[in-house]
mmCIF file of C-alpha atoms in Angstrom:
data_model
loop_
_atom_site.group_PDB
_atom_site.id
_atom_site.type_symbol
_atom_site.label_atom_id
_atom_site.label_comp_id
_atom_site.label_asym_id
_atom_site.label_seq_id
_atom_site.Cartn_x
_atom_site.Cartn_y
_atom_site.Cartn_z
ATOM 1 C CA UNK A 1 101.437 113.740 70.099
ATOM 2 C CA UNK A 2 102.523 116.722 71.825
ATOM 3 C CA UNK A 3 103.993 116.723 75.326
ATOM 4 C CA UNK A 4 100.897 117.672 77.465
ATOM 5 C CA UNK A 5 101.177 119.513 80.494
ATOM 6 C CA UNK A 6 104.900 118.080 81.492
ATOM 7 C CA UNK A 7 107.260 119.855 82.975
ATOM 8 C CA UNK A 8 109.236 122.797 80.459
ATOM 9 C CA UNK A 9 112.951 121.757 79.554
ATOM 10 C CA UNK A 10 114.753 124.758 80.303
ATOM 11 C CA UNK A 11 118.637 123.034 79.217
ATOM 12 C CA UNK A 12 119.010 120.686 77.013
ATOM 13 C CA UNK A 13 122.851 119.312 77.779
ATOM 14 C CA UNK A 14 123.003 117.291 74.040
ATOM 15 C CA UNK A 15 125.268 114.684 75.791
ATOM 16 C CA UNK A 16 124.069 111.128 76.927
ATOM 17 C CA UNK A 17 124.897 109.616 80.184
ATOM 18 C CA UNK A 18 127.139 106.736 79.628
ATOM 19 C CA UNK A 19 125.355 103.213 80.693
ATOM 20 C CA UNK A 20 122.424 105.463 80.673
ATOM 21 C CA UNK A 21 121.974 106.012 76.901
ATOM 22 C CA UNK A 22 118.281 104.815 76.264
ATOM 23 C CA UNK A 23 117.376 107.747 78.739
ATOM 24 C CA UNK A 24 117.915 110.187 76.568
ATOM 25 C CA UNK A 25 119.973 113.465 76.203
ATOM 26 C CA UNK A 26 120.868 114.874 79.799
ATOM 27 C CA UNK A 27 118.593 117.488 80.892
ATOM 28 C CA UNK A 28 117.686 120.166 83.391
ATOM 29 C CA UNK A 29 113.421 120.785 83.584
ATOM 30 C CA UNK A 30 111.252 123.427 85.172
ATOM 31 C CA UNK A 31 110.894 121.053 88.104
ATOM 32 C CA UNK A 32 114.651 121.257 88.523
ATOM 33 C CA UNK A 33 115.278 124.604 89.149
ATOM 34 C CA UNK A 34 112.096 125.867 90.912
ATOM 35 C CA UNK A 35 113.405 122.906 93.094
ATOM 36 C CA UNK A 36 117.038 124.392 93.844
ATOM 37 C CA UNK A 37 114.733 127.973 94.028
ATOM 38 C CA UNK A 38 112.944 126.864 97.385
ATOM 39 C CA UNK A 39 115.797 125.392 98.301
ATOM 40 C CA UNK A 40 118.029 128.261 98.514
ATOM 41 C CA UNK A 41 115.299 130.541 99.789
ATOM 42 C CA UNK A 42 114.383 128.411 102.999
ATOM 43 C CA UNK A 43 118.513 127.949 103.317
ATOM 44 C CA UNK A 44 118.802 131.371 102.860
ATOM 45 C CA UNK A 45 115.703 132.818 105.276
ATOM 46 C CA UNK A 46 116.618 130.116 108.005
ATOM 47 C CA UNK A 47 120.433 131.384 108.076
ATOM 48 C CA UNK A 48 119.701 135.178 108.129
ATOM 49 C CA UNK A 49 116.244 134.432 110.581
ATOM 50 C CA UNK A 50 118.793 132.410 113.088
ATOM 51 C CA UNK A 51 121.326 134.754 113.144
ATOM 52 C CA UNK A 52 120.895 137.180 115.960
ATOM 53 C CA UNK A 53 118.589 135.385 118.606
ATOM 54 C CA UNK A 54 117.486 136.796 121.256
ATOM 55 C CA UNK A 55 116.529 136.668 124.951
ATOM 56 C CA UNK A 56 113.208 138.330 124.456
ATOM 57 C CA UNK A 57 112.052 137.630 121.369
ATOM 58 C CA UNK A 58 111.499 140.572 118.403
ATOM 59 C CA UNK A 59 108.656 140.033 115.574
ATOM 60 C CA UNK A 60 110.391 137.350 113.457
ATOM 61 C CA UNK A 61 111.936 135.078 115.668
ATOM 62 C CA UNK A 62 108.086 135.062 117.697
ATOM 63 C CA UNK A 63 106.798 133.814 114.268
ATOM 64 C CA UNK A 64 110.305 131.205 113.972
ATOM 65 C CA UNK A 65 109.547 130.332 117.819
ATOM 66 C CA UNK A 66 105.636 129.613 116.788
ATOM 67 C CA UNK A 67 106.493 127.741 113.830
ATOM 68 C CA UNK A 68 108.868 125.657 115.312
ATOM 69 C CA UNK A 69 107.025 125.038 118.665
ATOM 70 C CA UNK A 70 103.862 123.522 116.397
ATOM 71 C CA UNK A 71 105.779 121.418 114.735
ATOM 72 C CA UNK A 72 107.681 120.198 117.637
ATOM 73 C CA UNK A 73 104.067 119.467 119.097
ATOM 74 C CA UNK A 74 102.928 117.990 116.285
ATOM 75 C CA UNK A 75 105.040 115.441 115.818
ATOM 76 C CA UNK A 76 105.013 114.871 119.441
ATOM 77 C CA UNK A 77 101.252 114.434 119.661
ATOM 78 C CA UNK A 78 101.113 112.188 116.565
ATOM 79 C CA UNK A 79 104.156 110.305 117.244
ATOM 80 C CA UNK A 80 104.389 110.437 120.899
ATOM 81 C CA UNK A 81 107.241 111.764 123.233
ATOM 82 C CA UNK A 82 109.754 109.181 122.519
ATOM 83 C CA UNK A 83 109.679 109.832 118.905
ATOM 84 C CA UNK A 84 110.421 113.883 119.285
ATOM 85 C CA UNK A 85 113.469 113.981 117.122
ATOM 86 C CA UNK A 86 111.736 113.294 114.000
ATOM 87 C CA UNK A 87 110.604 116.630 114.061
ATOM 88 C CA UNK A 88 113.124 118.826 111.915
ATOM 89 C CA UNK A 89 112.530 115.991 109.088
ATOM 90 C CA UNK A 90 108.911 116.273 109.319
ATOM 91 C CA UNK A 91 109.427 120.123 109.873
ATOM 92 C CA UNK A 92 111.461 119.994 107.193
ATOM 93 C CA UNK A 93 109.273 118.092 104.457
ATOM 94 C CA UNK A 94 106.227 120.171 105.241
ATOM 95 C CA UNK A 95 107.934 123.488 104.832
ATOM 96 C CA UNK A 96 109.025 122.344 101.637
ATOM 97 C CA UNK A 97 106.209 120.947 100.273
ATOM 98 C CA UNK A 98 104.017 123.821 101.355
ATOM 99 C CA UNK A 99 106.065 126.126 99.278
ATOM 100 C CA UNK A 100 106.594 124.085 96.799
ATOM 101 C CA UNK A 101 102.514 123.674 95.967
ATOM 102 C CA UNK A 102 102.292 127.294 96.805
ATOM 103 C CA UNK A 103 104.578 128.536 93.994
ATOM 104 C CA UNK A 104 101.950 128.025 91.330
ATOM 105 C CA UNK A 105 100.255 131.252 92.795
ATOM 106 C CA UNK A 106 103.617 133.391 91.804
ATOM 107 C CA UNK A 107 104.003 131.965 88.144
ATOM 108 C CA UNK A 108 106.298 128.920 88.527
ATOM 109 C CA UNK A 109 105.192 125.442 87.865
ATOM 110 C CA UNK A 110 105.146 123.393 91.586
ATOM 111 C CA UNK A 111 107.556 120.919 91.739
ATOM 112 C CA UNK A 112 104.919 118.699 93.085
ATOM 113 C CA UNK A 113 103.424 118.858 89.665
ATOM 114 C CA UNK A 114 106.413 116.227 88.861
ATOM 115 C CA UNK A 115 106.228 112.467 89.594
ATOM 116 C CA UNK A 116 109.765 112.526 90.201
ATOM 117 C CA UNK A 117 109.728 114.930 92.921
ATOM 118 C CA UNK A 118 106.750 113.355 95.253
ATOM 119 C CA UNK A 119 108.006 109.903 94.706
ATOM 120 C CA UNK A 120 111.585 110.616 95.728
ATOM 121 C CA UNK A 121 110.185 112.066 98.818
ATOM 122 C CA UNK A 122 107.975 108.897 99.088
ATOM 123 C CA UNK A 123 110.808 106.589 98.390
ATOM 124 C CA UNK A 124 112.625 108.816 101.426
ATOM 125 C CA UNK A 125 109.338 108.047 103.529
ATOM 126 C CA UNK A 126 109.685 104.264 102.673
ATOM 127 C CA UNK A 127 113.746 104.026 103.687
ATOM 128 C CA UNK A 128 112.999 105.939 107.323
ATOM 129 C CA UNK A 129 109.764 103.685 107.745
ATOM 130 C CA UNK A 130 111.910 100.533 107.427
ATOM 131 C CA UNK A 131 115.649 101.471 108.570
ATOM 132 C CA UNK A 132 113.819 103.270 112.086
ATOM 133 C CA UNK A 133 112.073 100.193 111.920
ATOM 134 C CA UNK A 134 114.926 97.560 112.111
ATOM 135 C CA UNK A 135 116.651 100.108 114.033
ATOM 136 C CA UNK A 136 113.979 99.915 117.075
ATOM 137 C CA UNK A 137 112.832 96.149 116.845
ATOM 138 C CA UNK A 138 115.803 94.202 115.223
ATOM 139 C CA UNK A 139 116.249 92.646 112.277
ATOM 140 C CA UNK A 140 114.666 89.445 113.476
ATOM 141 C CA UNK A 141 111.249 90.906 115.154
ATOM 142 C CA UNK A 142 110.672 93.180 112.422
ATOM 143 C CA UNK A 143 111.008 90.493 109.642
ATOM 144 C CA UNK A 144 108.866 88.166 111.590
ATOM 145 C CA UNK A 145 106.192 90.913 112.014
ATOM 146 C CA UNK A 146 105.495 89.999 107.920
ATOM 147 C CA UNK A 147 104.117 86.689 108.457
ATOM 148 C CA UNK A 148 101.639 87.884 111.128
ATOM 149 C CA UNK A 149 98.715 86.908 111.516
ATOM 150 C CA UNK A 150 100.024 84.068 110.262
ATOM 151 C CA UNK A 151 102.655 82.263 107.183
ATOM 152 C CA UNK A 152 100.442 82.476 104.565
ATOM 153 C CA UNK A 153 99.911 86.739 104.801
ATOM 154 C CA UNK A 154 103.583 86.932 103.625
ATOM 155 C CA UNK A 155 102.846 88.213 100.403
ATOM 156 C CA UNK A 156 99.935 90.054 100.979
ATOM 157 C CA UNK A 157 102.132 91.981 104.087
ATOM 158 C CA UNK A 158 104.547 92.674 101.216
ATOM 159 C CA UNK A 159 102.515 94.550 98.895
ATOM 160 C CA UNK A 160 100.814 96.216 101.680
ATOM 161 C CA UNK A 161 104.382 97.354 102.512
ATOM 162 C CA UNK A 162 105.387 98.013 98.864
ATOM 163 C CA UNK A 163 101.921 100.033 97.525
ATOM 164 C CA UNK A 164 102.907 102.795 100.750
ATOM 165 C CA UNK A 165 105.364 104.737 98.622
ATOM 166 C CA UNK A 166 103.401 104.399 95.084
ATOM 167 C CA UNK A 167 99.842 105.635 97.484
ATOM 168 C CA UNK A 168 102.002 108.481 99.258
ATOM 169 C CA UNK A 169 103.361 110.136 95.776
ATOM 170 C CA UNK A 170 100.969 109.776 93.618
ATOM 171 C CA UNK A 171 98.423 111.044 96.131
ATOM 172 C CA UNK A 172 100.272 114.310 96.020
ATOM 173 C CA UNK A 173 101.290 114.132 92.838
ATOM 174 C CA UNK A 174 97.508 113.308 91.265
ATOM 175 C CA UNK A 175 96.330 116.522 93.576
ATOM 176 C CA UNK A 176 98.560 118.782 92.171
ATOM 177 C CA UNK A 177 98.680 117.963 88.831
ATOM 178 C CA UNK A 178 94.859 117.693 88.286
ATOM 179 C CA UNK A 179 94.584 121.368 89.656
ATOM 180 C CA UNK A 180 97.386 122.462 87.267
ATOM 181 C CA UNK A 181 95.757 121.250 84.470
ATOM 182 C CA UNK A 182 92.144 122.299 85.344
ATOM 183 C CA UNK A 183 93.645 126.147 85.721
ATOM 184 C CA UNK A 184 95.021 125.493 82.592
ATOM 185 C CA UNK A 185 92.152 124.829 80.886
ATOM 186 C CA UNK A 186 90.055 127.508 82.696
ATOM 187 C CA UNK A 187 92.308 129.942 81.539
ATOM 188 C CA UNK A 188 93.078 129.276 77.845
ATOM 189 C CA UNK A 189 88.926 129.043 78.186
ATOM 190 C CA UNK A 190 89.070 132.048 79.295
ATOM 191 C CA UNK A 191 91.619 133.930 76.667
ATOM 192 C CA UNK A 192 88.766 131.813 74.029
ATOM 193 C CA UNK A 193 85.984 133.648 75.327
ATOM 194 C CA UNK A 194 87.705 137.314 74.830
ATOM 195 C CA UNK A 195 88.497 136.501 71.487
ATOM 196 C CA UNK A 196 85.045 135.824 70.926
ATOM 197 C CA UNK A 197 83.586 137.898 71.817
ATOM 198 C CA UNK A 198 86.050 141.166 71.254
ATOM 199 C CA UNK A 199 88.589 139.783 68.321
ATOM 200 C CA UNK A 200 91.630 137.970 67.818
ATOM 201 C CA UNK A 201 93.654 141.157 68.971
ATOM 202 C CA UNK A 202 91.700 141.551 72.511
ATOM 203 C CA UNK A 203 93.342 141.462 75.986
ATOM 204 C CA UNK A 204 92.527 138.357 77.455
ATOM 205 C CA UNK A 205 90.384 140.466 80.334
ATOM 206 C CA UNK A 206 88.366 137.531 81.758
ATOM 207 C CA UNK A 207 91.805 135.799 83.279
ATOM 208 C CA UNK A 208 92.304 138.699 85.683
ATOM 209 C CA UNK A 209 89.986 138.579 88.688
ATOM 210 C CA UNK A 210 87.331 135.443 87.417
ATOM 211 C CA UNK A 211 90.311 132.698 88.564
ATOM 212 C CA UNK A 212 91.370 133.817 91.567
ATOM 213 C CA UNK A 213 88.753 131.364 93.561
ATOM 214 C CA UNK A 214 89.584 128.671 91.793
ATOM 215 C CA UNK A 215 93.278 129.293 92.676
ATOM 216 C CA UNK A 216 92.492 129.831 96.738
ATOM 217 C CA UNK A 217 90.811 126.525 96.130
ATOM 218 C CA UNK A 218 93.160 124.559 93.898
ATOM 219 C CA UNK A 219 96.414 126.231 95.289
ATOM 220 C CA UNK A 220 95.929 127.577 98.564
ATOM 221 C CA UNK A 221 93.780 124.670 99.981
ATOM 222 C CA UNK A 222 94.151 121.728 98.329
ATOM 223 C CA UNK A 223 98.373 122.451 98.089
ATOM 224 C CA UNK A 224 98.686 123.040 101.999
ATOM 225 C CA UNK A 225 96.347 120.879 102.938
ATOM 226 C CA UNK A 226 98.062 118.128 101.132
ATOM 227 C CA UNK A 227 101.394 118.678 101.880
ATOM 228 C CA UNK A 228 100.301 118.592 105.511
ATOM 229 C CA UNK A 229 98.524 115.294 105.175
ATOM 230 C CA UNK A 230 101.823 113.702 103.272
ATOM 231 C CA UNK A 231 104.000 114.792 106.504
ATOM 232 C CA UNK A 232 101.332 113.438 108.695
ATOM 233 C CA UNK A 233 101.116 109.890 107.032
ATOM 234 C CA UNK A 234 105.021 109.897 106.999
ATOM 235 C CA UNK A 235 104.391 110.437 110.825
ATOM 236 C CA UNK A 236 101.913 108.149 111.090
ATOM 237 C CA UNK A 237 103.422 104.936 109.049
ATOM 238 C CA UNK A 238 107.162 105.826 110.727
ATOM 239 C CA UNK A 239 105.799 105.469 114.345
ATOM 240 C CA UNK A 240 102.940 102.535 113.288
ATOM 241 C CA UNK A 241 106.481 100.356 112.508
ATOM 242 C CA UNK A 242 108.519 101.163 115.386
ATOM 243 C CA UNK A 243 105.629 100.414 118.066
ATOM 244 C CA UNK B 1 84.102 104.894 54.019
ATOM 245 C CA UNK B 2 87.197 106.277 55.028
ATOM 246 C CA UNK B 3 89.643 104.074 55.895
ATOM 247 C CA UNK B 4 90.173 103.869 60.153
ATOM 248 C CA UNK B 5 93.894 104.023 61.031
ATOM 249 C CA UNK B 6 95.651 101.725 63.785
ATOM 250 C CA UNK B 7 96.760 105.109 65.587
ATOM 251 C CA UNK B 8 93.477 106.751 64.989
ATOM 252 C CA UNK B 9 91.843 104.090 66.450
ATOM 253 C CA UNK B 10 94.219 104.358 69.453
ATOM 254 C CA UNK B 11 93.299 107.655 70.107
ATOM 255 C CA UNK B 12 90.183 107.418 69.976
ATOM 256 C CA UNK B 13 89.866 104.614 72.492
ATOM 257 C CA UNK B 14 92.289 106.073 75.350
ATOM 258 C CA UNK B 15 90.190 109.260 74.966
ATOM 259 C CA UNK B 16 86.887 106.688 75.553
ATOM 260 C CA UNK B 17 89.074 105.281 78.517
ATOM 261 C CA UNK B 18 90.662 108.007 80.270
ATOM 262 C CA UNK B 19 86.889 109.159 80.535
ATOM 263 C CA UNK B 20 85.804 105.776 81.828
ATOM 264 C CA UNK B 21 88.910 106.174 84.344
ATOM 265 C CA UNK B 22 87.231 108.861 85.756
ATOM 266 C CA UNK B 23 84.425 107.218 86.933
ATOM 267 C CA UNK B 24 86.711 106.180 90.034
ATOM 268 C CA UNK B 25 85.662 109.879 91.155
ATOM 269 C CA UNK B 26 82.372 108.312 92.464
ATOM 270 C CA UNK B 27 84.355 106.338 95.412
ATOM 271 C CA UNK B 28 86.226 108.781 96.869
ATOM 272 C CA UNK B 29 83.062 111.299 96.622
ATOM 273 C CA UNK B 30 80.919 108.820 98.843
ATOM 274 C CA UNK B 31 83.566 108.222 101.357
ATOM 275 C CA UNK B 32 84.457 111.798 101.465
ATOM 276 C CA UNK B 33 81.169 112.481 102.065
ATOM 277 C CA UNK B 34 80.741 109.837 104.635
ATOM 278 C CA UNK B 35 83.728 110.873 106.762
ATOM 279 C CA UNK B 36 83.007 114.955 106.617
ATOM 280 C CA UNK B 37 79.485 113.518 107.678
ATOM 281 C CA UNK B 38 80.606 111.968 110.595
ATOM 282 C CA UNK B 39 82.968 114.631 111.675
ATOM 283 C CA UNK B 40 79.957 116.990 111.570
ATOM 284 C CA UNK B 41 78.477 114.016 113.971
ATOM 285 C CA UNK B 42 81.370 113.804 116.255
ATOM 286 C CA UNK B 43 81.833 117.649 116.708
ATOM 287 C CA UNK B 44 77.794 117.902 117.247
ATOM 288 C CA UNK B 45 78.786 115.705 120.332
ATOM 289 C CA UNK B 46 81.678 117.170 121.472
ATOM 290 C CA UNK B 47 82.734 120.384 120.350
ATOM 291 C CA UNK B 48 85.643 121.032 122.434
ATOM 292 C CA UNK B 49 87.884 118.238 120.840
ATOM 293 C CA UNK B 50 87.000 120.062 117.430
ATOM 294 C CA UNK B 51 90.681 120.223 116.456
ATOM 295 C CA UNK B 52 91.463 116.446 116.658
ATOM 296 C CA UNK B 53 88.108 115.866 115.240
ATOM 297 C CA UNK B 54 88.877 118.059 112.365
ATOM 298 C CA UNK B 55 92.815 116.766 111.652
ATOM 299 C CA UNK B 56 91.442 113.093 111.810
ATOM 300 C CA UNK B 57 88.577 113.583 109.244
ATOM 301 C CA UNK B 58 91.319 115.097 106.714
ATOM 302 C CA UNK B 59 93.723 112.323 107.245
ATOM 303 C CA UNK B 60 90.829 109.523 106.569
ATOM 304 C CA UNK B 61 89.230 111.807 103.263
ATOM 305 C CA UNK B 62 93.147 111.841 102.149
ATOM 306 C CA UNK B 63 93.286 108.197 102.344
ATOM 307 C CA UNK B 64 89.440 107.837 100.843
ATOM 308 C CA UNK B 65 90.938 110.100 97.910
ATOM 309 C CA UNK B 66 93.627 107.534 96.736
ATOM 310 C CA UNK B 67 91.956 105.347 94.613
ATOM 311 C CA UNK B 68 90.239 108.521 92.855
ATOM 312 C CA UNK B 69 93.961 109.898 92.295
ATOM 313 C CA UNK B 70 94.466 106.385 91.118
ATOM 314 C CA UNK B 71 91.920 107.016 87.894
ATOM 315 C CA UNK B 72 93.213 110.352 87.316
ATOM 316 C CA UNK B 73 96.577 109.242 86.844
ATOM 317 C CA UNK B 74 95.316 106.186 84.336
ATOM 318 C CA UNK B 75 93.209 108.801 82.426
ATOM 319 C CA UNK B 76 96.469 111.136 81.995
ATOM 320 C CA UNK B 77 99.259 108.356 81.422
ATOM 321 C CA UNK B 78 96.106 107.661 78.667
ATOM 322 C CA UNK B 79 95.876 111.258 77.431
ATOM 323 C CA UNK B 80 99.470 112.668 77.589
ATOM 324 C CA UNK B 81 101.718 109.325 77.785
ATOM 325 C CA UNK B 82 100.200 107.044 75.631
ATOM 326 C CA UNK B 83 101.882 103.338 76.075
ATOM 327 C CA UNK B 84 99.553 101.892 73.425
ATOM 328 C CA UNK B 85 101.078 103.875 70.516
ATOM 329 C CA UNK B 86 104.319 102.758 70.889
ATOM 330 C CA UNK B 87 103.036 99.190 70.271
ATOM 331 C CA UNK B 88 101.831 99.619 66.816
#
């Protein structure tokens, strides 16, 4: 069976990890590099964006100033005053994800579209949920907040707790990949229907132009929109535990 | 009649049950529904808190939309990662 709509390898090492042999050969995917891609450009545009600040403000550091300000109000409104420096992590995650689920307009395959991506980032969630909350209540009122309402919820609390993560990245992960594959389809549907109708040797025509909705839909909305809605639930379930 | 084999078989039946998978779509289509319904109540009432309205409504169809993304990724893992093959 052939691989589906997984992620391209782009380097195949050849060599094993040792201990970690029934992995498989060590290698570097699509998911990888477009990764380490919006990594260096926000590292690189926040470096050069920072570097001469001003007094009164020019054109880009108004936009900076904007973007930061909302975010530093979001998190306050959703989290509340006392939880304000959360907000270059959340800032942080939502930048990233937005451009992440944005990169399948220019070409490259989101990162988003991997389940190793949104469940690291899930898994990250899960730690700050539970180390803020330890950190706030102490050990002791934060384990005894499992067997409330009473003893016998102890397991259910514990699934509840564990099913967060697995909900959070495979929301986002289920969202991105179904429009990735739908595209997919629409356009080698497309390239079919020129070859119909014109030939075997016939520029695909239809898949300029006749996608472009779908992708304001698929991409534009449904990629910010998540993204934003993963930050917000990592607001929502970090402040839920320390209150 | 041609023989049927073990892998064919296979096939065929995750293909059957990725589609039944997908029937989890209905769910999150009602509740969707529901909540974008009663967002269009709430702002009918109130239009100046629009905003909050409008960021709480996508936060609860987000939530309403897990157990949909839950079939989805039971029909792929079906589709493109088939567990069932390697048993044979």
């Amino acid at each position: 069976m052939e691989s589906g709509f997984g992620p391209k390898i782009v380097w195949d090492s050849g060599w094993k990890v040792p201990g970690l042999e029934f992995l498989g050969n060590f290698q570097i995917t699509e998911t990888v590099t477009v990764t380490w891609l919006i990594m260096i450009g926000l590292i690189v545009f926040s470096m050069l964006s920072t570097r001469k600040l001003e007094k009164i403000p020019k054109k880009l550091q108004l936009v900076l100033e904007i973007l930061v300000g909302s975010i530093n109000n979001l998190t306050a409104q959703t989290m509340g005053e006392d939880k304000k420096s959360f907000a270059p992590y959340m800032g942080t995650i939502l930048l990233f994800l937005a451009i992440a689920n944005l990169s399948g307009l220019i070409g490259l395959r989101p990162p988003t579209a991997d389940v190793n991506t949104t469940i690291g980032l899930a898994m990250m969630t899960f730690t700050l949920i539970h180390f803020n909350g330890v950190r706030k209540k102490g050990i002791g009122r934060y384990l005894k907040e499992f067997t409330e309402p009473f003893i016998p919820m102890l397991p259910l609390n514990i699934i509840g707790e564990l099913a967060t993560p697995i909900s959070l990245g495979f929301r986002l992960f289920g969202n991105i990949i179904g429009g990735l594959i739908i595209m997919n389809l629409i356009y080698s549907a497309l390239a079919g229907l020129s070859t119909a109708l014109f030939g075997p040797s016939a520029l695909p025509i239809f898949q300029a132009g006749l996608p472009a909705v779908l992708h304001v839909y698929f991409d534009l909305f449904a990629g910010v929109l998540q993204s934003f809605i993963f930050t917000m639930l990592t607001m929502v379930y970090i402040s839920m535990k320390m209150d | 009649m041609e023989q049927i084999t073990g892998r064919a078989l296979i096939l065929a039946c995750s293909a059957v049950g990725a589609g039944l998978a997908m029937i989890a779509g209905i769910g999150p289509g009602i509740g969707q529904g529901y909540a974008a319904g009663k967002g269009a109540e709430a702002v009918g009432r109130q239009p100046e808190a629009q905003g909050d309205i409008i960021r709480t409504m996508l936060l609860g169809a987000a939530v309403a939309e897990t157990t949909g993304i839950y079939g989805l990724i039971i029909a792929l893992v079906l589709l493109f990662a088939n567990p069932l093959i390697g048993l044979l």
